[in-house]
């Protein structure tokens, strides 16, 4: 395995898996992430195709993920949304509310996109941030208002699976199903895994804390604007 890691690292610098070699060899270790999800590449490519449509989309996704971590609501291991869920929420907002992104049918993304076969085509540097534009700030503010005031969490699902939006009734997701460690207080549908709610670990208390954190962000911004 270590020989293969050395060979892999020599092919392309970005593929290094951080091997640590020791003597004796049995003490050597390799740091890497391992996933058995067949949809991982497909999910990543779908998100990539969305976020490359508008220059500020990637900046917004990064900001929201970082903010959510600081607010303590971006932590899948603790029963909250994961970063992936927040990105889906951001894209959904830009597609269905802002209308700034074109809807992409999930089935249009092949399991292994042909572009992934060439490492040179994968790297897309983050576009320079336009400090003279207010588009990103306005979009983020609307994002928080949308999910705290406009979006009906009791009736609708944040989903990129269908071009016309998705209701709970349409896919038979309702709060009465909550239980056995699966909850439906806030519903974010995975684009590829059938019947998977990315908010399945959000209890009523955690869902409430998530909305409260968003409202607190709005209050903080409003305070700074006034002062």
Short mmCIF file of C-alpha atoms in Angstrom, two decimals, residues 70-204:
data_model
loop_
_atom_site.label_atom_id
_atom_site.label_comp_id
_atom_site.label_asym_id
_atom_site.label_seq_id
_atom_site.Cartn_x
_atom_site.Cartn_y
_atom_site.Cartn_z
CA UNK A 70 -19.12 29.13 14.03
CA UNK A 71 -22.79 29.19 15.02
CA UNK A 72 -22.59 25.53 16.05
CA UNK A 73 -25.25 24.33 13.61
CA UNK A 74 -22.96 22.82 10.97
CA UNK A 75 -22.08 19.58 12.69
CA UNK A 76 -23.57 16.36 11.38
CA UNK A 77 -21.98 14.30 14.14
CA UNK A 78 -23.86 16.33 16.74
CA UNK A 79 -27.20 15.91 15.00
CA UNK A 80 -27.28 19.12 12.97
CA UNK A 81 -27.03 19.82 9.25
CA UNK A 82 -23.72 19.03 7.56
CA UNK A 83 -21.87 21.38 5.18
CA UNK A 84 -23.37 19.52 2.23
CA UNK A 85 -26.91 20.34 3.40
CA UNK A 86 -26.12 24.04 3.71
CA UNK A 87 -24.71 24.07 0.18
CA UNK A 88 -27.89 22.41 -1.12
CA UNK A 89 -29.93 25.07 0.71
CA UNK A 90 -27.83 27.86 -0.83
CA UNK A 91 -28.19 26.44 -4.35
CA UNK A 92 -31.93 25.85 -3.88
CA UNK A 93 -32.34 29.48 -2.85
CA UNK A 94 -30.42 30.73 -5.90
CA UNK A 95 -32.40 28.47 -8.26
CA UNK A 96 -35.96 28.78 -7.00
CA UNK A 97 -36.02 32.12 -5.16
CA UNK A 98 -33.38 34.32 -6.76
CA UNK A 99 -33.70 32.68 -10.19
CA UNK A 100 -29.99 33.38 -10.73
CA UNK A 101 -29.05 29.74 -11.42
CA UNK A 102 -30.51 27.40 -14.02
CA UNK A 103 -31.98 24.14 -12.74
CA UNK A 104 -29.87 21.07 -13.56
CA UNK A 105 -31.64 17.68 -13.67
CA UNK A 106 -29.69 15.39 -11.31
CA UNK A 107 -30.01 12.50 -13.75
CA UNK A 108 -28.10 14.54 -16.36
CA UNK A 109 -24.92 14.03 -14.34
CA UNK A 110 -23.36 10.61 -15.12
CA UNK A 111 -21.97 8.47 -12.27
CA UNK A 112 -18.46 9.33 -13.44
CA UNK A 113 -18.39 12.51 -15.56
CA UNK A 114 -15.95 12.29 -18.47
CA UNK A 115 -14.28 15.50 -17.31
CA UNK A 116 -13.15 13.72 -14.13
CA UNK A 117 -10.77 11.57 -16.16
CA UNK A 118 -8.43 14.52 -16.65
CA UNK A 119 -6.97 16.08 -13.51
CA UNK A 120 -6.06 19.23 -15.42
CA UNK A 121 -9.75 20.04 -15.95
CA UNK A 122 -10.79 19.54 -12.35
CA UNK A 123 -9.12 22.54 -10.74
CA UNK A 124 -11.14 25.73 -11.00
CA UNK A 125 -9.59 28.55 -8.92
CA UNK A 126 -12.01 30.58 -6.85
CA UNK A 127 -12.86 33.67 -8.92
CA UNK A 128 -11.58 37.01 -7.56
CA UNK A 129 -14.03 38.64 -5.20
CA UNK A 130 -15.63 41.79 -6.55
CA UNK A 131 -15.57 44.18 -3.60
CA UNK A 132 -17.36 46.84 -5.65
CA UNK A 133 -20.43 44.65 -6.11
CA UNK A 134 -23.18 44.22 -3.53
CA UNK A 135 -24.65 41.14 -5.24
CA UNK A 136 -23.16 38.60 -2.82
CA UNK A 137 -24.08 40.50 0.33
CA UNK A 138 -27.62 41.05 -0.87
CA UNK A 139 -27.99 37.39 -1.85
CA UNK A 140 -26.76 36.16 1.55
CA UNK A 141 -29.11 38.54 3.38
CA UNK A 142 -32.02 37.30 1.27
CA UNK A 143 -30.90 33.71 1.93
CA UNK A 144 -31.32 34.14 5.68
CA UNK A 145 -34.63 35.98 5.31
CA UNK A 146 -35.89 33.28 2.94
CA UNK A 147 -35.27 30.36 5.29
CA UNK A 148 -36.47 32.16 8.43
CA UNK A 149 -39.55 33.89 7.03
CA UNK A 150 -40.56 32.90 3.49
CA UNK A 151 -39.82 29.20 3.14
CA UNK A 152 -42.57 26.99 4.59
CA UNK A 153 -40.66 24.24 6.41
CA UNK A 154 -43.95 22.64 7.42
CA UNK A 155 -45.11 22.06 3.85
CA UNK A 156 -42.09 22.13 1.56
CA UNK A 157 -38.78 20.37 1.03
CA UNK A 158 -35.47 21.93 0.01
CA UNK A 159 -34.79 19.78 -3.02
CA UNK A 160 -32.84 19.91 -6.29
CA UNK A 161 -34.55 16.77 -7.58
CA UNK A 162 -37.43 18.41 -9.46
CA UNK A 163 -37.63 21.59 -11.54
CA UNK A 164 -40.91 22.78 -10.02
CA UNK A 165 -40.03 22.50 -6.35
CA UNK A 166 -41.04 19.75 -3.93
CA UNK A 167 -43.71 19.50 -1.25
CA UNK A 168 -43.67 17.18 1.74
CA UNK A 169 -46.92 15.64 0.54
CA UNK A 170 -45.42 14.87 -2.85
CA UNK A 171 -42.75 12.58 -1.39
CA UNK A 172 -44.67 11.57 1.74
CA UNK A 173 -42.43 13.31 4.24
CA UNK A 174 -44.31 14.60 7.25
CA UNK A 175 -43.67 15.21 10.92
CA UNK A 176 -45.85 12.30 11.95
CA UNK A 177 -43.08 10.06 10.60
CA UNK A 178 -40.59 11.51 13.06
CA UNK A 179 -39.21 8.94 15.43
CA UNK A 180 -36.66 6.15 15.66
CA UNK A 181 -33.85 8.71 15.29
CA UNK A 182 -35.27 10.06 12.01
CA UNK A 183 -36.92 13.48 12.04
CA UNK A 184 -38.76 15.64 9.51
CA UNK A 185 -38.85 19.08 11.14
CA UNK A 186 -36.53 20.51 8.48
CA UNK A 187 -36.37 18.63 5.18
CA UNK A 188 -33.48 18.80 2.71
CA UNK A 189 -33.60 16.05 0.11
CA UNK A 190 -30.45 14.38 -1.16
CA UNK A 191 -30.32 14.65 -4.97
CA UNK A 192 -29.33 11.01 -5.50
CA UNK A 193 -30.02 8.85 -2.44
CA UNK A 194 -33.67 7.90 -2.47
CA UNK A 195 -35.77 8.97 0.51
CA UNK A 196 -32.80 10.53 2.33
CA UNK A 197 -33.50 13.64 4.38
CA UNK A 198 -30.27 15.50 5.15
CA UNK A 199 -32.07 16.93 8.18
CA UNK A 200 -33.06 13.52 9.52
CA UNK A 201 -31.07 14.04 12.74
CA UNK A 202 -32.56 17.45 13.51
CA UNK A 203 -34.82 17.07 16.52
CA UNK A 204 -37.40 19.77 17.16
#
